[in-house]
Amino acid sequence: MGISFNQSKRLFILDAGNCTYIMHLAECGFLEHAYYGPALAGVADADGGELLKHCFAPDSPRWKECESPASMAAEFSSNGIGDYARASGAIRTANGHIVAVPLYQSHRIYKGKAPLDGLPASYGSDSQCETLEITLFDEAARLEYILSYTVFEQLPVIARSLRVVNRADQPAVIERLYSATVDLPASPKGYDLISFPGAWARERQVERRAIAHGITAIGSTRGISSHQMNPAFVILDPETTETAGAAIGQVLLYSGSWQAEIELNPDSNLRTMIGINPTDFRWPLAAGEEFQTPEMLLIYARNGLEELTHASHDFFRRHILRGPWRDLERPVLINNWEATYFDFNEEKLLNLARTAAGLGCEMLVLDDGWFGHRDADNSSLGDWFVDLRKLPGGIDGLSRKIHDLGLKFGLWFEPEMISEDSELYRSHPDYCLHIDGRRRSIGRQQMMLDMSRPEVVDCVFGQLCKIFDNAQIDYMKWDCNRSVSEVGSAALPAERQGEVMHRYVLGFYDLLGRMRERYPNLLIEGCAGGGGRFDAGALCYTPQIWCSDNSDAVSRLAIQYGTSFFYPCSAMGAHVSDCPNHQVRRTTPFETRGLVALSGTFGYELDPSRISEEERRQIPAQIKRFHEVHHLVTNGDYYRNIAPGTSHLCAWSFVSKDKAECIAFAVTIFTVTRAPDYRLKLRGLDPAALYRTDDGQAYSGSVLMNVGLPIHADWRDANAQYWHLTMQK
Ligand code: DGJ
């Protein structure tokens, strides 16, 4: 890890794990992107640095003669100066123009990393990371651009963001501003893109395509990072596989509307940018004001997607997830949602808790329906006080009784929402996002609170505090069940309505941050109609997120597979639910459901008294297994051995960092007659070591990796196999 500035060659050199990132400061002060790839040595020796210089900086003879390169290799790119690819931003100054020529003014390199005002960010101590801030200044517009780059100990990750300060005495307006621009040189092979599209109950599917000339845009305009497209993508060599080839991951720490633009220009140079979605965004910047963009992560791998995933998981564990629960084993929970939906009372919940406790569960989570007069999804959001008809002893009484049973207690909220039928709406009809003169569209029978207003955030926080201060609540499920519409705020004037969408997200982070600060031991699980806000920004506040409302074990194979590319498995909320599955009506073996959930946070979402005796008997054994091996899910390296969708199988494994222990899973998604004799070839083991399975078989690491374990094509769809291997000392 290290950052340096080579004065004679005018190069900023960032060494991050296995990669190097270099910028060249042209004579005129233009900050060129020079190199991003495998770690380089001797860059500044002899003429090495010369190779890194491009010829299209605004002061170069080539640029002056040619005047029309398809793009410059830039750290901040602008239109109107002879770079014809998409620009990093558009800030309209008082004279009506958006041309920007920010040139070098100063830089500073410091140990550690400063937090971002109001926004989530990765973190690290002075010994774990180092930051470079380069200040560019556009003299004509009097706008200052502070580009920030942090590198981290032993990890191929660079955290980037951009801050703009208006130094003019006139206002300017930000119409578009990405967090970072990454220019990659033309490659004869071209580039591939992996993105993660999806839908409700089908989040983060993996889509790979060759990048064609022109602009490819992915993103969300839903006010949440969304089920439909996750705010992360991979740029890779077309030949890159799980285990070989270069890959660059980009991950945005933002939970609202976002966009990435990926442009292959006519010269086949690639420009990628990610940040706040410009749709419905317009941010006036008064004289002296500044604007901070969300942070993004650049992750580099030389040896395939697996290496990218390992780096990303390690980074999230060390520099994104935080708080006491980061390293603690999470309690095995039982959630009443699919067991009772809205139809519960105290007695039912206590019975559920008693049975679950007897089977080894450690926490009861009371889901939707405990507040206001909510018997269906059409009322009471915003009224965070207990429904005494259902819970006569209040949340306080219930939480005490649950603790008396030896269980922890968790409670569901949907803090950003408001129902038309609620006391809050009756007293504050202006508290929802809305535009006067337009209908207030209802989604899942509810509206969204105007979280851009501090008094709305205060009102919800006050209500939450009353509940949390007066009951024993160990866990909070933070849900969010709809996307935005009619984005408008009663509190802002017409010319500032373009701020609402981003201010909403800032309000969401503010409320989350306040809850974390006031209740530091509270375990918060994020959720948005399942995995609609599974992003790196939210993971800075909630160490786990409900991965999907689809709890069918087979559907989960693809969902958890896609989620695993960047996000650690220990953050994926995963439960064993009843069959036929409530979302897709599929019946799968109970054992398979247990193994798929074991690869996430693990818990149950069913009524254990209403499943078969044979299934119920498996629960204590599943929980015991969770306790025995969960450290591998939390701290180990994850391997995607057989991807879902490539055959009738799916297989994955976790290997401890010291290679001494491994758990491996294979699911026959559907049986095929005369199934090919596929083997599960493990990866990441010590080839010379001997590993023993739980049933006493011993194999060398090299046999396990090159011959592989036999996968039985049982005559049963969704049959699963599981192996636990321990190295013989
Ligand atoms: C959507 C969540 O994803 C479910 O788990 C459940 O909490 C419901 N909302 C409750 O309304």
Short mmCIF file of N, CA, C and O in Angstrom, two decimals, residues 302-397:
data_model
loop_
_atom_site.label_atom_id
_atom_site.label_comp_id
_atom_site.label_asym_id
_atom_site.label_seq_id
_atom_site.Cartn_x
_atom_site.Cartn_y
_atom_site.Cartn_z
N ARG A 302 -6.38 -9.83 -10.83
CA ARG A 302 -5.60 -10.33 -11.98
C ARG A 302 -6.05 -11.73 -12.37
O ARG A 302 -5.90 -12.14 -13.50
N ASN A 303 -6.54 -12.46 -11.36
CA ASN A 303 -6.79 -13.89 -11.58
C ASN A 303 -8.26 -14.27 -11.42
O ASN A 303 -8.60 -15.15 -10.65
N GLY A 304 -9.09 -13.59 -12.13
CA GLY A 304 -10.46 -14.04 -12.22
C GLY A 304 -11.42 -13.48 -11.19
O GLY A 304 -11.06 -12.76 -10.26
N LEU A 305 -12.68 -13.83 -11.40
CA LEU A 305 -13.77 -13.28 -10.58
C LEU A 305 -13.70 -13.76 -9.14
O LEU A 305 -14.12 -13.07 -8.22
N GLU A 306 -13.17 -14.94 -8.97
CA GLU A 306 -13.03 -15.48 -7.61
C GLU A 306 -12.10 -14.60 -6.78
O GLU A 306 -12.39 -14.27 -5.62
N GLU A 307 -11.00 -14.18 -7.40
CA GLU A 307 -10.06 -13.31 -6.69
C GLU A 307 -10.71 -11.95 -6.40
O GLU A 307 -10.53 -11.38 -5.33
N LEU A 308 -11.51 -11.48 -7.35
CA LEU A 308 -12.23 -10.22 -7.15
C LEU A 308 -13.17 -10.34 -5.94
O LEU A 308 -13.24 -9.46 -5.08
N THR A 309 -13.88 -11.46 -5.89
CA THR A 309 -14.81 -11.70 -4.78
C THR A 309 -14.07 -11.78 -3.45
O THR A 309 -14.50 -11.21 -2.45
N HIS A 310 -12.96 -12.50 -3.43
CA HIS A 310 -12.23 -12.62 -2.15
C HIS A 310 -11.77 -11.25 -1.67
O HIS A 310 -11.88 -10.92 -0.49
N ALA A 311 -11.26 -10.45 -2.60
CA ALA A 311 -10.80 -9.11 -2.21
C ALA A 311 -11.97 -8.28 -1.71
O ALA A 311 -11.88 -7.57 -0.71
N SER A 312 -13.09 -8.37 -2.42
CA SER A 312 -14.25 -7.58 -2.03
C SER A 312 -14.78 -8.01 -0.67
O SER A 312 -15.07 -7.18 0.20
N HIS A 313 -14.91 -9.33 -0.47
CA HIS A 313 -15.41 -9.81 0.83
C HIS A 313 -14.49 -9.37 1.97
O HIS A 313 -14.96 -8.91 3.01
N ASP A 314 -13.19 -9.49 1.75
CA ASP A 314 -12.25 -9.07 2.82
C ASP A 314 -12.38 -7.58 3.08
O ASP A 314 -12.35 -7.13 4.21
N PHE A 315 -12.55 -6.83 1.99
CA PHE A 315 -12.68 -5.38 2.16
C PHE A 315 -13.94 -5.04 2.94
O PHE A 315 -13.92 -4.21 3.86
N PHE A 316 -15.05 -5.65 2.57
CA PHE A 316 -16.31 -5.36 3.28
C PHE A 316 -16.18 -5.74 4.76
O PHE A 316 -16.68 -5.03 5.62
N ARG A 317 -15.52 -6.85 5.04
CA ARG A 317 -15.40 -7.28 6.44
C ARG A 317 -14.53 -6.33 7.25
O ARG A 317 -14.78 -6.12 8.42
N ARG A 318 -13.50 -5.78 6.61
CA ARG A 318 -12.57 -4.92 7.37
C ARG A 318 -12.91 -3.45 7.31
O ARG A 318 -12.61 -2.70 8.22
N HIS A 319 -13.51 -3.00 6.21
CA HIS A 319 -13.60 -1.55 6.00
C HIS A 319 -15.01 -1.02 5.71
O HIS A 319 -15.17 0.16 5.47
N ILE A 320 -16.00 -1.91 5.64
CA ILE A 320 -17.38 -1.44 5.41
C ILE A 320 -18.26 -1.81 6.61
O ILE A 320 -18.84 -0.95 7.25
N LEU A 321 -18.37 -3.10 6.90
CA LEU A 321 -19.18 -3.53 8.04
C LEU A 321 -18.54 -2.98 9.31
O LEU A 321 -17.32 -2.86 9.40
N ARG A 322 -19.36 -2.65 10.29
CA ARG A 322 -18.81 -2.05 11.51
C ARG A 322 -19.72 -2.34 12.70
O ARG A 322 -20.84 -2.81 12.53
N GLY A 323 -19.22 -1.97 13.87
CA GLY A 323 -20.02 -2.15 15.08
C GLY A 323 -19.79 -3.51 15.68
O GLY A 323 -19.15 -4.39 15.09
N PRO A 324 -20.36 -3.73 16.88
CA PRO A 324 -20.07 -4.98 17.60
C PRO A 324 -20.50 -6.23 16.85
O PRO A 324 -19.90 -7.28 16.99
N TRP A 325 -21.54 -6.12 16.00
CA TRP A 325 -22.03 -7.34 15.34
C TRP A 325 -21.18 -7.75 14.15
O TRP A 325 -21.37 -8.83 13.60
N ARG A 326 -20.26 -6.88 13.75
CA ARG A 326 -19.44 -7.20 12.60
C ARG A 326 -18.77 -8.57 12.75
O ARG A 326 -18.79 -9.40 11.84
N ASP A 327 -18.20 -8.81 13.92
CA ASP A 327 -17.42 -10.04 14.10
C ASP A 327 -18.15 -11.08 14.95
O ASP A 327 -17.60 -12.12 15.26
N LEU A 328 -19.37 -10.76 15.38
CA LEU A 328 -20.06 -11.70 16.27
C LEU A 328 -20.96 -12.65 15.47
O LEU A 328 -21.53 -12.26 14.45
N GLU A 329 -21.09 -13.86 15.99
CA GLU A 329 -22.03 -14.79 15.38
C GLU A 329 -23.43 -14.25 15.64
O GLU A 329 -23.75 -13.85 16.75
N ARG A 330 -24.24 -14.22 14.61
CA ARG A 330 -25.59 -13.66 14.76
C ARG A 330 -26.51 -14.70 15.39
O ARG A 330 -26.39 -15.90 15.10
N PRO A 331 -27.45 -14.25 16.24
CA PRO A 331 -28.38 -15.21 16.85
C PRO A 331 -29.25 -15.90 15.79
O PRO A 331 -29.68 -15.26 14.82
N VAL A 332 -29.50 -17.19 15.98
CA VAL A 332 -30.37 -17.92 15.05
C VAL A 332 -31.80 -17.45 15.33
O VAL A 332 -32.33 -17.64 16.42
N LEU A 333 -32.39 -16.81 14.35
CA LEU A 333 -33.70 -16.20 14.62
C LEU A 333 -34.84 -17.02 14.04
O LEU A 333 -34.66 -17.82 13.12
N ILE A 334 -36.01 -16.79 14.63
CA ILE A 334 -37.24 -17.28 14.01
C ILE A 334 -38.11 -16.05 13.80
O ILE A 334 -38.35 -15.27 14.71
N ASN A 335 -38.53 -15.86 12.56
CA ASN A 335 -39.34 -14.68 12.19
C ASN A 335 -40.77 -15.15 11.95
O ASN A 335 -41.00 -16.17 11.30
N ASN A 336 -41.73 -14.42 12.47
CA ASN A 336 -43.13 -14.87 12.39
C ASN A 336 -43.83 -14.53 11.07
O ASN A 336 -44.99 -14.89 10.89
N TRP A 337 -43.14 -13.82 10.15
CA TRP A 337 -43.85 -13.32 8.97
C TRP A 337 -44.56 -14.44 8.21
O TRP A 337 -45.77 -14.49 8.11
N GLU A 338 -43.80 -15.39 7.69
CA GLU A 338 -44.44 -16.44 6.91
C GLU A 338 -45.20 -17.43 7.79
O GLU A 338 -45.97 -18.25 7.30
N ALA A 339 -44.98 -17.36 9.11
CA ALA A 339 -45.69 -18.27 10.02
C ALA A 339 -47.11 -17.76 10.29
O ALA A 339 -48.06 -18.54 10.37
N THR A 340 -47.27 -16.43 10.41
CA THR A 340 -48.58 -15.90 10.81
C THR A 340 -49.09 -14.78 9.92
O THR A 340 -50.25 -14.44 9.98
N TYR A 341 -48.21 -14.15 9.15
CA TYR A 341 -48.50 -12.88 8.49
C TYR A 341 -49.13 -11.94 9.52
O TYR A 341 -48.59 -11.83 10.63
N PHE A 342 -50.27 -11.29 9.22
CA PHE A 342 -50.80 -10.29 10.17
C PHE A 342 -51.64 -10.93 11.28
O PHE A 342 -52.08 -10.24 12.19
N ASP A 343 -51.84 -12.22 11.16
CA ASP A 343 -52.79 -12.89 12.05
C ASP A 343 -52.08 -13.45 13.29
O ASP A 343 -51.79 -14.65 13.37
N PHE A 344 -51.78 -12.59 14.23
CA PHE A 344 -51.12 -13.09 15.45
C PHE A 344 -51.65 -12.34 16.67
O PHE A 344 -52.26 -11.27 16.55
N ASN A 345 -51.42 -12.91 17.82
CA ASN A 345 -51.64 -12.22 19.09
C ASN A 345 -50.52 -12.69 20.02
O ASN A 345 -49.67 -13.51 19.62
N GLU A 346 -50.53 -12.19 21.22
CA GLU A 346 -49.42 -12.50 22.12
C GLU A 346 -49.29 -14.01 22.35
O GLU A 346 -48.19 -14.57 22.35
N GLU A 347 -50.44 -14.65 22.51
CA GLU A 347 -50.40 -16.08 22.82
C GLU A 347 -49.75 -16.87 21.67
O GLU A 347 -48.89 -17.72 21.88
N LYS A 348 -50.17 -16.54 20.45
CA LYS A 348 -49.59 -17.21 19.28
C LYS A 348 -48.07 -17.01 19.23
O LYS A 348 -47.30 -17.93 18.95
N LEU A 349 -47.67 -15.77 19.50
CA LEU A 349 -46.23 -15.46 19.41
C LEU A 349 -45.45 -16.20 20.49
O LEU A 349 -44.36 -16.72 20.25
N LEU A 350 -46.05 -16.26 21.68
CA LEU A 350 -45.34 -16.95 22.77
C LEU A 350 -45.25 -18.45 22.48
O LEU A 350 -44.23 -19.08 22.75
N ASN A 351 -46.31 -19.00 21.88
CA ASN A 351 -46.24 -20.42 21.52
C ASN A 351 -45.16 -20.67 20.48
O ASN A 351 -44.38 -21.63 20.58
N LEU A 352 -45.11 -19.76 19.51
CA LEU A 352 -44.09 -19.87 18.47
C LEU A 352 -42.70 -19.80 19.11
O LEU A 352 -41.81 -20.62 18.82
N ALA A 353 -42.55 -18.83 20.01
CA ALA A 353 -41.25 -18.63 20.65
C ALA A 353 -40.87 -19.85 21.50
O ALA A 353 -39.72 -20.31 21.47
N ARG A 354 -41.84 -20.38 22.23
CA ARG A 354 -41.57 -21.53 23.10
C ARG A 354 -41.09 -22.73 22.27
O ARG A 354 -40.08 -23.35 22.57
N THR A 355 -41.83 -23.03 21.22
CA THR A 355 -41.45 -24.18 20.38
C THR A 355 -40.07 -23.93 19.77
O THR A 355 -39.21 -24.82 19.76
N ALA A 356 -39.88 -22.71 19.28
CA ALA A 356 -38.60 -22.40 18.62
C ALA A 356 -37.45 -22.49 19.61
O ALA A 356 -36.38 -23.03 19.28
N ALA A 357 -37.67 -21.98 20.82
CA ALA A 357 -36.60 -22.03 21.83
C ALA A 357 -36.25 -23.48 22.13
O ALA A 357 -35.07 -23.85 22.26
N GLY A 358 -37.27 -24.33 22.23
CA GLY A 358 -37.05 -25.75 22.51
C GLY A 358 -36.22 -26.42 21.43
O GLY A 358 -35.53 -27.42 21.68
N LEU A 359 -36.27 -25.87 20.23
CA LEU A 359 -35.53 -26.49 19.12
C LEU A 359 -34.14 -25.88 18.95
O LEU A 359 -33.35 -26.33 18.13
N GLY A 360 -33.86 -24.81 19.72
CA GLY A 360 -32.51 -24.23 19.65
C GLY A 360 -32.44 -22.84 19.06
O GLY A 360 -31.34 -22.27 18.95
N CYS A 361 -33.59 -22.26 18.65
CA CYS A 361 -33.54 -20.89 18.12
C CYS A 361 -33.17 -19.94 19.24
O CYS A 361 -33.38 -20.22 20.42
N GLU A 362 -32.65 -18.78 18.84
CA GLU A 362 -32.10 -17.86 19.85
C GLU A 362 -32.77 -16.49 19.88
O GLU A 362 -32.48 -15.68 20.75
N MET A 363 -33.62 -16.23 18.90
CA MET A 363 -34.25 -14.90 18.88
C MET A 363 -35.59 -14.99 18.14
O MET A 363 -35.68 -15.62 17.09
N LEU A 364 -36.60 -14.36 18.72
CA LEU A 364 -37.88 -14.25 18.01
C LEU A 364 -37.95 -12.86 17.38
O LEU A 364 -37.73 -11.85 18.06
N VAL A 365 -38.27 -12.82 16.11
CA VAL A 365 -38.46 -11.53 15.44
C VAL A 365 -39.95 -11.37 15.12
O VAL A 365 -40.53 -12.21 14.42
N LEU A 366 -40.53 -10.31 15.68
CA LEU A 366 -41.92 -10.01 15.39
C LEU A 366 -41.94 -9.08 14.18
O LEU A 366 -41.45 -7.95 14.23
N ASP A 367 -42.53 -9.56 13.11
CA ASP A 367 -42.52 -8.81 11.84
C ASP A 367 -43.70 -7.84 11.79
O ASP A 367 -44.26 -7.46 12.82
N ASP A 368 -44.09 -7.49 10.62
CA ASP A 368 -45.12 -6.48 10.35
C ASP A 368 -46.44 -6.77 11.08
O ASP A 368 -46.84 -7.93 11.22
N GLY A 369 -47.13 -5.70 11.53
CA GLY A 369 -48.50 -5.84 12.02
C GLY A 369 -48.69 -5.64 13.51
O GLY A 369 -49.78 -5.84 14.02
N TRP A 370 -47.68 -5.19 14.24
CA TRP A 370 -47.79 -5.08 15.71
C TRP A 370 -48.21 -3.68 16.17
O TRP A 370 -48.39 -3.44 17.35
N PHE A 371 -48.39 -2.74 15.27
CA PHE A 371 -48.54 -1.32 15.62
C PHE A 371 -49.84 -0.76 15.03
O PHE A 371 -50.44 -1.36 14.12
N GLY A 372 -50.24 0.42 15.53
CA GLY A 372 -51.44 1.08 15.02
C GLY A 372 -52.62 0.12 15.10
O GLY A 372 -52.86 -0.51 16.13
N HIS A 373 -53.32 -0.01 13.96
CA HIS A 373 -54.38 -1.03 13.91
C HIS A 373 -54.19 -1.80 12.60
O HIS A 373 -55.08 -1.94 11.79
N ARG A 374 -53.01 -2.28 12.42
CA ARG A 374 -52.60 -2.86 11.14
C ARG A 374 -52.92 -4.36 11.08
O ARG A 374 -52.17 -5.20 11.58
N ASP A 375 -54.03 -4.67 10.40
CA ASP A 375 -54.40 -6.07 10.20
C ASP A 375 -54.15 -6.50 8.76
O ASP A 375 -54.36 -7.65 8.39
N ALA A 376 -53.76 -5.56 7.95
CA ALA A 376 -53.41 -5.82 6.54
C ALA A 376 -52.43 -4.72 6.17
O ALA A 376 -52.13 -3.84 6.99
N ASP A 377 -51.98 -4.74 4.90
CA ASP A 377 -50.94 -3.77 4.56
C ASP A 377 -51.51 -2.40 4.16
O ASP A 377 -50.83 -1.61 3.51
N ASN A 378 -52.76 -2.12 4.59
CA ASN A 378 -53.37 -0.87 4.14
C ASN A 378 -53.45 0.22 5.21
O ASN A 378 -54.14 1.21 5.02
N SER A 379 -52.78 0.04 6.32
CA SER A 379 -52.90 1.10 7.34
C SER A 379 -51.69 1.19 8.25
O SER A 379 -50.82 0.31 8.26
N SER A 380 -51.67 2.29 9.01
CA SER A 380 -50.88 2.47 10.24
C SER A 380 -49.39 2.74 10.10
O SER A 380 -48.72 2.96 11.12
N LEU A 381 -48.85 2.69 8.88
CA LEU A 381 -47.42 3.02 8.79
C LEU A 381 -47.24 4.48 9.21
O LEU A 381 -47.99 5.35 8.77
N GLY A 382 -46.28 4.72 10.05
CA GLY A 382 -46.09 6.06 10.62
C GLY A 382 -46.59 6.14 12.05
O GLY A 382 -46.22 7.06 12.78
N ASP A 383 -47.44 5.20 12.45
CA ASP A 383 -47.96 5.18 13.83
C ASP A 383 -47.21 4.12 14.63
O ASP A 383 -47.71 3.00 14.81
N TRP A 384 -46.04 4.44 15.10
CA TRP A 384 -45.20 3.43 15.74
C TRP A 384 -45.51 3.31 17.22
O TRP A 384 -44.68 3.59 18.08
N PHE A 385 -46.79 2.92 17.49
CA PHE A 385 -47.16 2.58 18.86
C PHE A 385 -47.93 1.26 18.81
O PHE A 385 -48.61 0.94 17.84
N VAL A 386 -47.82 0.50 19.88
CA VAL A 386 -48.27 -0.89 19.85
C VAL A 386 -49.79 -1.00 19.73
O VAL A 386 -50.54 -0.16 20.23
N ASP A 387 -50.24 -2.05 19.05
CA ASP A 387 -51.66 -2.37 18.95
C ASP A 387 -52.02 -3.25 20.14
O ASP A 387 -51.71 -4.45 20.18
N LEU A 388 -52.68 -2.63 21.13
CA LEU A 388 -52.95 -3.36 22.37
C LEU A 388 -54.00 -4.47 22.19
O LEU A 388 -54.11 -5.35 23.04
N ARG A 389 -54.73 -4.41 21.08
CA ARG A 389 -55.68 -5.52 20.84
C ARG A 389 -54.90 -6.82 20.67
O ARG A 389 -55.29 -7.87 21.14
N LYS A 390 -53.77 -6.72 19.96
CA LYS A 390 -52.99 -7.94 19.71
C LYS A 390 -52.01 -8.22 20.83
O LYS A 390 -51.72 -9.37 21.15
N LEU A 391 -51.44 -7.14 21.38
CA LEU A 391 -50.39 -7.31 22.38
C LEU A 391 -50.75 -6.49 23.63
O LEU A 391 -50.24 -5.38 23.83
N PRO A 392 -51.65 -7.03 24.48
CA PRO A 392 -52.13 -6.24 25.62
C PRO A 392 -51.03 -5.82 26.58
O PRO A 392 -51.14 -4.80 27.26
N GLY A 393 -49.94 -6.57 26.62
CA GLY A 393 -48.84 -6.21 27.53
C GLY A 393 -47.86 -5.24 26.88
O GLY A 393 -46.82 -4.93 27.45
N GLY A 394 -48.18 -4.79 25.68
CA GLY A 394 -47.30 -3.88 24.96
C GLY A 394 -46.04 -4.60 24.48
O GLY A 394 -45.83 -5.79 24.72
N ILE A 395 -45.22 -3.83 23.78
CA ILE A 395 -43.95 -4.40 23.29
C ILE A 395 -43.05 -4.69 24.48
O ILE A 395 -42.33 -5.70 24.53
N ASP A 396 -43.15 -3.83 25.45
CA ASP A 396 -42.37 -4.01 26.66
C ASP A 396 -42.68 -5.37 27.30
O ASP A 396 -41.78 -6.19 27.57
N GLY A 397 -44.00 -5.61 27.51
CA GLY A 397 -44.41 -6.87 28.14
C GLY A 397 -43.99 -8.07 27.30
O GLY A 397 -43.45 -9.05 27.82
#
